[in-house]
Amino acid sequence: MASENTRKWAIIPEPNSMTVGEGTVLLPYAGRVNESIAIDDGDFLLAHQLVADIRSATGTDWDIATGDMWSGFIRLRIADSWDFDSQDGGTAGAYTLTINTDGITITGCDFEGVRNGVQTLRQLIRQNGAVLPVLQIEDAPAYRIRGYYLDATRGRVPTLAWLKQWADKLCLYKYNQLQLYIEHTFAFDGMSETWRGSSPLTPADTLEFDQYCANLGIELVPSVSTFGHQYVAMRTQELRELGEFPEDADRPFSFIERMRHHTLNVADDRAFAFSAQLVDSYLQLFRSKRFNICADETFDLGKGKSKQEAQRVGVAALYATYVGKLCEHLSKQGREPMFWGDIAIEMPEILETLPNNVTLLNWQYEPEATDEKIQLVAQAGAKQIVCPAVWGWNALLPRIDDAWNNIARIARYGLDCGAEGMLVTDWGDFGHVNDPRMAVPGMIFGAQYAWNPAGDTAEDDLLARVSRVEYGDCSARFVALLRSASAQAVFTWRELVEYLELDDGAGNCNTDVAQTIPCLTERLANPENALTLREARNRMMRNMATTIERIPQANRALQQCMVDIAPIAAHMGNPGITAAVRIAMEGQLLLNRVGFALAEAHDVRDAHDAGDWRPSDYRALARELECWCEAYVKEWNATSQPSELHRIQETVWKAADELRRISK
């Protein structure tokens, strides 16, 4: 794709081998797609995808047929063993695509290969309409498993309609696996106290979505927390006694504590019965043989109710025994267990106990991550899937640079260490304030690098290609401007939540929250050094003093991004993403101003030192926050069920009330 900037069209993932010839091919105004019955595409979905895109791009209606008695300008077929001309012949997902004056032929070594070739052709049609380039492509993926992991539990439960749209998009970029992260947002029988008020997904939703994904060539893998991250369940009247710290079950809700205090007491036999019931009921709704039991971030293990047992056998053994029982339980039912690898990697002796059919999901989210932990698992002989992130959590705007650095790096490490696949994660910590549509660039980065980790793809070039292919942006600047906007996030949703949740609800400092804020941990190291709420907030804001100084400049730059992106968005014909981006940018402008106002209130900066820009008066800023929140709610409803939206609203209202309080 060396001549990408002059070609004005792109393909994502970039093909491994592509030869572009002279001239172009004009699609007939009344053509036909002939899809071979051997592809085993029961409803001829692939042919219908092409016909729909041709209609959208050209306005013409095409026919669909199968069998050698019917002609087709576009032909979809499965390769015979003797005529599949691919360097990696037989590789799952491999395909060839030929476009010339005789027509268009896509040949795959299997259903997935044909599907992948169809997605490449769809991208070309969307960008070029009825006039396609003459070309020859031979292509195959580097990773057999190319998955996406979507948080559907930390505050935002997607609508079924939006999940289907997301699956369509994953298909377009050649993903072949999807997992939904579930803690408490599934309507399990007998657990209504846990899922009430969360807009839970249902068995009917799952059955319908599982079929929908299967038709697209995407494996929907069940994933549910069975060990750690049981925050909501462990706060119920019925289940709290299964937790490490049942005495904390009635503490006020906290986004921050939700991430940390949530572990089952696995020394209690009832804990395994609880987890096994979740597993047994959930797996019956999926056709996949894989099952992700999660088992990550078991921070409280051995510190509460299980402390005595942990002292007897060791925390590592306690963890390994429990996870091993769950894996054995799944294996006996013909399932292939998966779980997150953070605990096993921190306690490498656990790696030696893993059964052969267990896959470790090795997550590494640092933009500058090394390959140390991936090599550790490989050297232990364990199966692993590497897991980078789209870097959207705790923020209104996606951190595009961090996502690119993390995903590109982890994909290469995984390939070098023989990983079986890559699973790109999309988390929603602190209420899932991040609009799922903001994750699209990171998702596409994952598509590119799961297909070809070794490719020399510069970030700026990839941003331009994403702008063209996904957003129909002829200027190829949309994603770069989104990246520039995200760089202006000085005071983010995370800092706002931390500031507010330092209040334990009674006007005292919440030490559990304070211990998660680096600038406060040293002060808390000595138990005699008690922190008042005022002192904790003062320290937090003073620690941000240098950052806060950037806010006037950052907001001017962010406003310029809004000006520059508006005419581009107007020509993209996608009002949904246009509205989502505008609301996110407006929200970040306000968050920055809130941070500036709080810094003033804590005497971090004097009013006369505000330079040429100052926030509005506190009460006016409070009103702006509340008006913005109403617009945010409308965008939330475009993709998600109500779920825990009220928690985000309450956080914004608390911020507004705090601004009014400090104005007095």
PDB file of N, CA, C and O in Angstrom, residues 498-554:
ATOM      1  N   GLU A 498     -12.362  10.489  41.245  1.00  0.00           N
ATOM      2  CA  GLU A 498     -11.466  10.399  42.400  1.00  0.00           C
ATOM      3  C   GLU A 498     -11.720  11.547  43.377  1.00  0.00           C
ATOM      4  O   GLU A 498     -11.805  11.334  44.595  1.00  0.00           O
ATOM      5  N   TYR A 499     -11.822  12.757  42.860  1.00  0.00           N
ATOM      6  CA  TYR A 499     -12.045  13.926  43.714  1.00  0.00           C
ATOM      7  C   TYR A 499     -13.337  13.767  44.510  1.00  0.00           C
ATOM      8  O   TYR A 499     -13.363  13.982  45.727  1.00  0.00           O
ATOM      9  N   LEU A 500     -14.418  13.397  43.842  1.00  0.00           N
ATOM     10  CA  LEU A 500     -15.710  13.286  44.512  1.00  0.00           C
ATOM     11  C   LEU A 500     -15.752  12.118  45.489  1.00  0.00           C
ATOM     12  O   LEU A 500     -16.306  12.227  46.581  1.00  0.00           O
ATOM     13  N   GLU A 501     -15.157  10.984  45.108  1.00  0.00           N
ATOM     14  CA  GLU A 501     -15.263   9.794  45.950  1.00  0.00           C
ATOM     15  C   GLU A 501     -14.280   9.791  47.114  1.00  0.00           C
ATOM     16  O   GLU A 501     -14.322   8.889  47.952  1.00  0.00           O
ATOM     17  N   LEU A 502     -13.408  10.787  47.195  1.00  0.00           N
ATOM     18  CA  LEU A 502     -12.616  10.943  48.416  1.00  0.00           C
ATOM     19  C   LEU A 502     -13.518  11.236  49.613  1.00  0.00           C
ATOM     20  O   LEU A 502     -13.129  11.012  50.760  1.00  0.00           O
ATOM     21  N   ASP A 503     -14.709  11.729  49.342  1.00  0.00           N
ATOM     22  CA  ASP A 503     -15.711  11.939  50.387  1.00  0.00           C
ATOM     23  C   ASP A 503     -16.421  10.612  50.643  1.00  0.00           C
ATOM     24  O   ASP A 503     -17.005  10.021  49.732  1.00  0.00           O
ATOM     25  N   ASP A 504     -16.361  10.126  51.874  1.00  0.00           N
ATOM     26  CA  ASP A 504     -16.973   8.832  52.197  1.00  0.00           C
ATOM     27  C   ASP A 504     -18.478   8.909  52.351  1.00  0.00           C
ATOM     28  O   ASP A 504     -19.130   7.919  52.685  1.00  0.00           O
ATOM     29  N   GLY A 505     -19.046  10.075  52.074  1.00  0.00           N
ATOM     30  CA  GLY A 505     -20.484  10.256  52.204  1.00  0.00           C
ATOM     31  C   GLY A 505     -20.880  10.924  53.496  1.00  0.00           C
ATOM     32  O   GLY A 505     -22.017  11.369  53.656  1.00  0.00           O
ATOM     33  N   ALA A 506     -19.930  11.013  54.438  1.00  0.00           N
ATOM     34  CA  ALA A 506     -20.195  11.654  55.727  1.00  0.00           C
ATOM     35  C   ALA A 506     -19.254  12.829  55.964  1.00  0.00           C
ATOM     36  O   ALA A 506     -19.114  13.294  57.091  1.00  0.00           O
ATOM     37  N   GLY A 507     -18.584  13.246  54.872  1.00  0.00           N
ATOM     38  CA  GLY A 507     -17.678  14.382  54.998  1.00  0.00           C
ATOM     39  C   GLY A 507     -16.283  14.023  55.456  1.00  0.00           C
ATOM     40  O   GLY A 507     -15.460  14.910  55.715  1.00  0.00           O
ATOM     41  N   ASN A 508     -15.984  12.729  55.559  1.00  0.00           N
ATOM     42  CA  ASN A 508     -14.653  12.270  55.949  1.00  0.00           C
ATOM     43  C   ASN A 508     -13.916  11.735  54.730  1.00  0.00           C
ATOM     44  O   ASN A 508     -14.518  11.453  53.693  1.00  0.00           O
ATOM     45  N   CYS A 509     -12.613  11.559  54.883  1.00  0.00           N
ATOM     46  CA  CYS A 509     -11.814  11.019  53.777  1.00  0.00           C
ATOM     47  C   CYS A 509     -12.017   9.514  53.662  1.00  0.00           C
ATOM     48  O   CYS A 509     -11.883   8.773  54.647  1.00  0.00           O
ATOM     49  N   ASN A 510     -12.334   9.051  52.462  1.00  0.00           N
ATOM     50  CA  ASN A 510     -12.451   7.619  52.186  1.00  0.00           C
ATOM     51  C   ASN A 510     -11.046   7.084  51.938  1.00  0.00           C
ATOM     52  O   ASN A 510     -10.465   7.282  50.877  1.00  0.00           O
ATOM     53  N   THR A 511     -10.479   6.423  52.925  1.00  0.00           N
ATOM     54  CA  THR A 511      -9.085   5.991  52.819  1.00  0.00           C
ATOM     55  C   THR A 511      -8.895   4.903  51.762  1.00  0.00           C
ATOM     56  O   THR A 511      -7.830   4.809  51.159  1.00  0.00           O
ATOM     57  N   ASP A 512      -9.916   4.077  51.517  1.00  0.00           N
ATOM     58  CA  ASP A 512      -9.803   3.062  50.465  1.00  0.00           C
ATOM     59  C   ASP A 512      -9.642   3.725  49.100  1.00  0.00           C
ATOM     60  O   ASP A 512      -8.889   3.245  48.249  1.00  0.00           O
ATOM     61  N   VAL A 513     -10.366   4.823  48.892  1.00  0.00           N
ATOM     62  CA  VAL A 513     -10.212   5.574  47.645  1.00  0.00           C
ATOM     63  C   VAL A 513      -8.861   6.277  47.626  1.00  0.00           C
ATOM     64  O   VAL A 513      -8.137   6.261  46.620  1.00  0.00           O
ATOM     65  N   ALA A 514      -8.495   6.890  48.732  1.00  0.00           N
ATOM     66  CA  ALA A 514      -7.229   7.624  48.803  1.00  0.00           C
ATOM     67  C   ALA A 514      -6.037   6.726  48.496  1.00  0.00           C
ATOM     68  O   ALA A 514      -5.061   7.153  47.879  1.00  0.00           O
ATOM     69  N   GLN A 515      -6.128   5.461  48.899  1.00  0.00           N
ATOM     70  CA  GLN A 515      -5.015   4.537  48.662  1.00  0.00           C
ATOM     71  C   GLN A 515      -4.830   4.186  47.194  1.00  0.00           C
ATOM     72  O   GLN A 515      -3.812   3.614  46.815  1.00  0.00           O
ATOM     73  N   THR A 516      -5.796   4.534  46.350  1.00  0.00           N
ATOM     74  CA  THR A 516      -5.656   4.281  44.909  1.00  0.00           C
ATOM     75  C   THR A 516      -5.079   5.490  44.174  1.00  0.00           C
ATOM     76  O   THR A 516      -4.829   5.403  42.978  1.00  0.00           O
ATOM     77  N   ILE A 517      -4.872   6.605  44.879  1.00  0.00           N
ATOM     78  CA  ILE A 517      -4.359   7.832  44.266  1.00  0.00           C
ATOM     79  C   ILE A 517      -2.898   7.976  44.662  1.00  0.00           C
ATOM     80  O   ILE A 517      -2.585   8.175  45.848  1.00  0.00           O
ATOM     81  N   PRO A 518      -1.956   7.840  43.709  1.00  0.00           N
ATOM     82  CA  PRO A 518      -0.529   7.768  44.047  1.00  0.00           C
ATOM     83  C   PRO A 518      -0.031   8.880  44.963  1.00  0.00           C
ATOM     84  O   PRO A 518       0.767   8.631  45.871  1.00  0.00           O
ATOM     85  N   CYS A 519      -0.482  10.100  44.766  1.00  0.00           N
ATOM     86  CA  CYS A 519       0.047  11.207  45.576  1.00  0.00           C
ATOM     87  C   CYS A 519      -0.417  11.150  47.028  1.00  0.00           C
ATOM     88  O   CYS A 519       0.090  11.912  47.868  1.00  0.00           O
ATOM     89  N   LEU A 520      -1.359  10.269  47.342  1.00  0.00           N
ATOM     90  CA  LEU A 520      -1.859  10.160  48.704  1.00  0.00           C
ATOM     91  C   LEU A 520      -1.361   8.907  49.414  1.00  0.00           C
ATOM     92  O   LEU A 520      -1.445   8.817  50.640  1.00  0.00           O
ATOM     93  N   THR A 521      -0.844   7.943  48.670  1.00  0.00           N
ATOM     94  CA  THR A 521      -0.473   6.662  49.286  1.00  0.00           C
ATOM     95  C   THR A 521       0.680   6.814  50.273  1.00  0.00           C
ATOM     96  O   THR A 521       0.696   6.160  51.320  1.00  0.00           O
ATOM     97  N   GLU A 522       1.656   7.678  49.960  1.00  0.00           N
ATOM     98  CA  GLU A 522       2.792   7.865  50.871  1.00  0.00           C
ATOM     99  C   GLU A 522       2.324   8.458  52.196  1.00  0.00           C
ATOM    100  O   GLU A 522       2.775   8.058  53.270  1.00  0.00           O
ATOM    101  N   ARG A 523       1.391   9.381  52.101  1.00  0.00           N
ATOM    102  CA  ARG A 523       0.859  10.016  53.310  1.00  0.00           C
ATOM    103  C   ARG A 523       0.113   9.000  54.170  1.00  0.00           C
ATOM    104  O   ARG A 523       0.115   9.096  55.404  1.00  0.00           O
ATOM    105  N   LEU A 524      -0.482   8.007  53.537  1.00  0.00           N
ATOM    106  CA  LEU A 524      -1.269   7.012  54.255  1.00  0.00           C
ATOM    107  C   LEU A 524      -0.435   5.826  54.728  1.00  0.00           C
ATOM    108  O   LEU A 524      -0.948   4.940  55.417  1.00  0.00           O
ATOM    109  N   ALA A 525       0.842   5.775  54.322  1.00  0.00           N
ATOM    110  CA  ALA A 525       1.683   4.633  54.675  1.00  0.00           C
ATOM    111  C   ALA A 525       1.820   4.494  56.191  1.00  0.00           C
ATOM    112  O   ALA A 525       1.902   3.390  56.722  1.00  0.00           O
ATOM    113  N   ASN A 526       1.842   5.622  56.876  1.00  0.00           N
ATOM    114  CA  ASN A 526       1.904   5.609  58.338  1.00  0.00           C
ATOM    115  C   ASN A 526       0.484   5.673  58.896  1.00  0.00           C
ATOM    116  O   ASN A 526      -0.216   6.677  58.699  1.00  0.00           O
ATOM    117  N   PRO A 527       0.029   4.627  59.585  1.00  0.00           N
ATOM    118  CA  PRO A 527      -1.358   4.615  60.093  1.00  0.00           C
ATOM    119  C   PRO A 527      -1.683   5.795  60.998  1.00  0.00           C
ATOM    120  O   PRO A 527      -2.845   6.147  61.172  1.00  0.00           O
ATOM    121  N   GLU A 528      -0.653   6.412  61.574  1.00  0.00           N
ATOM    122  CA  GLU A 528      -0.895   7.542  62.460  1.00  0.00           C
ATOM    123  C   GLU A 528      -1.220   8.822  61.695  1.00  0.00           C
ATOM    124  O   GLU A 528      -1.694   9.797  62.284  1.00  0.00           O
ATOM    125  N   ASN A 529      -0.942   8.829  60.387  1.00  0.00           N
ATOM    126  CA  ASN A 529      -1.160  10.031  59.579  1.00  0.00           C
ATOM    127  C   ASN A 529      -2.556  10.012  58.973  1.00  0.00           C
ATOM    128  O   ASN A 529      -2.741   9.671  57.812  1.00  0.00           O
ATOM    129  N   ALA A 530      -3.536  10.345  59.754  1.00  0.00           N
ATOM    130  CA  ALA A 530      -4.899  10.391  59.241  1.00  0.00           C
ATOM    131  C   ALA A 530      -5.062  11.586  58.307  1.00  0.00           C
ATOM    132  O   ALA A 530      -4.472  12.648  58.512  1.00  0.00           O
ATOM    133  N   LEU A 531      -5.857  11.400  57.269  1.00  0.00           N
ATOM    134  CA  LEU A 531      -6.115  12.453  56.292  1.00  0.00           C
ATOM    135  C   LEU A 531      -7.541  12.958  56.453  1.00  0.00           C
ATOM    136  O   LEU A 531      -8.477  12.163  56.521  1.00  0.00           O
ATOM    137  N   THR A 532      -7.693  14.263  56.496  1.00  0.00           N
ATOM    138  CA  THR A 532      -9.038  14.812  56.410  1.00  0.00           C
ATOM    139  C   THR A 532      -9.425  14.900  54.942  1.00  0.00           C
ATOM    140  O   THR A 532      -8.566  14.849  54.047  1.00  0.00           O
ATOM    141  N   LEU A 533     -10.716  15.034  54.682  1.00  0.00           N
ATOM    142  CA  LEU A 533     -11.178  15.160  53.304  1.00  0.00           C
ATOM    143  C   LEU A 533     -10.574  16.386  52.646  1.00  0.00           C
ATOM    144  O   LEU A 533     -10.112  16.318  51.501  1.00  0.00           O
ATOM    145  N   ARG A 534     -10.573  17.508  53.350  1.00  0.00           N
ATOM    146  CA  ARG A 534     -10.020  18.743  52.778  1.00  0.00           C
ATOM    147  C   ARG A 534      -8.547  18.571  52.425  1.00  0.00           C
ATOM    148  O   ARG A 534      -8.099  18.975  51.350  1.00  0.00           O
ATOM    149  N   GLU A 535      -7.786  17.943  53.330  1.00  0.00           N
ATOM    150  CA  GLU A 535      -6.358  17.762  53.070  1.00  0.00           C
ATOM    151  C   GLU A 535      -6.132  16.830  51.880  1.00  0.00           C
ATOM    152  O   GLU A 535      -5.257  17.071  51.041  1.00  0.00           O
ATOM    153  N   ALA A 536      -6.919  15.739  51.805  1.00  0.00           N
ATOM    154  CA  ALA A 536      -6.753  14.798  50.694  1.00  0.00           C
ATOM    155  C   ALA A 536      -7.027  15.486  49.358  1.00  0.00           C
ATOM    156  O   ALA A 536      -6.263  15.318  48.391  1.00  0.00           O
ATOM    157  N   ARG A 537      -8.103  16.262  49.301  1.00  0.00           N
ATOM    158  CA  ARG A 537      -8.413  16.956  48.049  1.00  0.00           C
ATOM    159  C   ARG A 537      -7.378  18.029  47.737  1.00  0.00           C
ATOM    160  O   ARG A 537      -7.021  18.231  46.568  1.00  0.00           O
ATOM    161  N   ASN A 538      -6.898  18.725  48.766  1.00  0.00           N
ATOM    162  CA  ASN A 538      -5.836  19.708  48.537  1.00  0.00           C
ATOM    163  C   ASN A 538      -4.611  19.050  47.915  1.00  0.00           C
ATOM    164  O   ASN A 538      -4.035  19.550  46.942  1.00  0.00           O
ATOM    165  N   ARG A 539      -4.194  17.935  48.492  1.00  0.00           N
ATOM    166  CA  ARG A 539      -3.005  17.235  47.993  1.00  0.00           C
ATOM    167  C   ARG A 539      -3.212  16.755  46.554  1.00  0.00           C
ATOM    168  O   ARG A 539      -2.304  16.846  45.725  1.00  0.00           O
ATOM    169  N   MET A 540      -4.392  16.231  46.284  1.00  0.00           N
ATOM    170  CA  MET A 540      -4.673  15.743  44.934  1.00  0.00           C
ATOM    171  C   MET A 540      -4.575  16.877  43.921  1.00  0.00           C
ATOM    172  O   MET A 540      -3.927  16.748  42.881  1.00  0.00           O
ATOM    173  N   MET A 541      -5.219  18.008  44.216  1.00  0.00           N
ATOM    174  CA  MET A 541      -5.231  19.114  43.264  1.00  0.00           C
ATOM    175  C   MET A 541      -3.859  19.761  43.144  1.00  0.00           C
ATOM    176  O   MET A 541      -3.434  20.149  42.048  1.00  0.00           O
ATOM    177  N   ARG A 542      -3.135  19.873  44.243  1.00  0.00           N
ATOM    178  CA  ARG A 542      -1.788  20.451  44.169  1.00  0.00           C
ATOM    179  C   ARG A 542      -0.850  19.562  43.367  1.00  0.00           C
ATOM    180  O   ARG A 542       0.041  20.049  42.673  1.00  0.00           O
ATOM    181  N   ASN A 543      -1.060  18.255  43.470  1.00  0.00           N
ATOM    182  CA  ASN A 543      -0.232  17.343  42.674  1.00  0.00           C
ATOM    183  C   ASN A 543      -0.470  17.524  41.182  1.00  0.00           C
ATOM    184  O   ASN A 543       0.385  17.199  40.359  1.00  0.00           O
ATOM    185  N   MET A 544      -1.653  18.060  40.833  1.00  0.00           N
ATOM    186  CA  MET A 544      -1.996  18.292  39.432  1.00  0.00           C
ATOM    187  C   MET A 544      -1.677  19.719  38.978  1.00  0.00           C
ATOM    188  O   MET A 544      -2.040  20.112  37.866  1.00  0.00           O
ATOM    189  N   ALA A 545      -1.001  20.504  39.808  1.00  0.00           N
ATOM    190  CA  ALA A 545      -0.825  21.937  39.527  1.00  0.00           C
ATOM    191  C   ALA A 545      -0.208  22.183  38.158  1.00  0.00           C
ATOM    192  O   ALA A 545      -0.689  23.019  37.378  1.00  0.00           O
ATOM    193  N   THR A 546       0.851  21.458  37.848  1.00  0.00           N
ATOM    194  CA  THR A 546       1.510  21.668  36.553  1.00  0.00           C
ATOM    195  C   THR A 546       0.591  21.298  35.408  1.00  0.00           C
ATOM    196  O   THR A 546       0.538  21.983  34.376  1.00  0.00           O
ATOM    197  N   THR A 547      -0.155  20.229  35.587  1.00  0.00           N
ATOM    198  CA  THR A 547      -1.107  19.812  34.560  1.00  0.00           C
ATOM    199  C   THR A 547      -2.216  20.839  34.394  1.00  0.00           C
ATOM    200  O   THR A 547      -2.603  21.179  33.264  1.00  0.00           O
ATOM    201  N   ILE A 548      -2.722  21.324  35.513  1.00  0.00           N
ATOM    202  CA  ILE A 548      -3.814  22.290  35.475  1.00  0.00           C
ATOM    203  C   ILE A 548      -3.417  23.543  34.688  1.00  0.00           C
ATOM    204  O   ILE A 548      -4.255  24.154  34.007  1.00  0.00           O
ATOM    205  N   GLU A 549      -2.159  23.910  34.747  1.00  0.00           N
ATOM    206  CA  GLU A 549      -1.688  25.089  34.024  1.00  0.00           C
ATOM    207  C   GLU A 549      -1.951  24.985  32.521  1.00  0.00           C
ATOM    208  O   GLU A 549      -2.045  25.994  31.825  1.00  0.00           O
ATOM    209  N   ARG A 550      -2.072  23.770  32.035  1.00  0.00           N
ATOM    210  CA  ARG A 550      -2.279  23.556  30.592  1.00  0.00           C
ATOM    211  C   ARG A 550      -3.709  23.813  30.145  1.00  0.00           C
ATOM    212  O   ARG A 550      -3.977  23.882  28.940  1.00  0.00           O
ATOM    213  N   ILE A 551      -4.645  23.916  31.071  1.00  0.00           N
ATOM    214  CA  ILE A 551      -6.056  23.895  30.694  1.00  0.00           C
ATOM    215  C   ILE A 551      -6.462  25.014  29.737  1.00  0.00           C
ATOM    216  O   ILE A 551      -7.142  24.742  28.737  1.00  0.00           O
ATOM    217  N   PRO A 552      -6.087  26.268  29.982  1.00  0.00           N
ATOM    218  CA  PRO A 552      -6.501  27.298  29.009  1.00  0.00           C
ATOM    219  C   PRO A 552      -6.032  26.995  27.591  1.00  0.00           C
ATOM    220  O   PRO A 552      -6.806  27.075  26.632  1.00  0.00           O
ATOM    221  N   GLN A 553      -4.764  26.608  27.464  1.00  0.00           N
ATOM    222  CA  GLN A 553      -4.225  26.277  26.143  1.00  0.00           C
ATOM    223  C   GLN A 553      -4.900  25.035  25.573  1.00  0.00           C
ATOM    224  O   GLN A 553      -5.236  24.978  24.376  1.00  0.00           O
ATOM    225  N   ALA A 554      -5.127  24.025  26.433  1.00  0.00           N
ATOM    226  CA  ALA A 554      -5.748  22.783  25.979  1.00  0.00           C
ATOM    227  C   ALA A 554      -7.158  23.038  25.468  1.00  0.00           C
ATOM    228  O   ALA A 554      -7.571  22.486  24.435  1.00  0.00           O
TER     229      ALA A 554
END
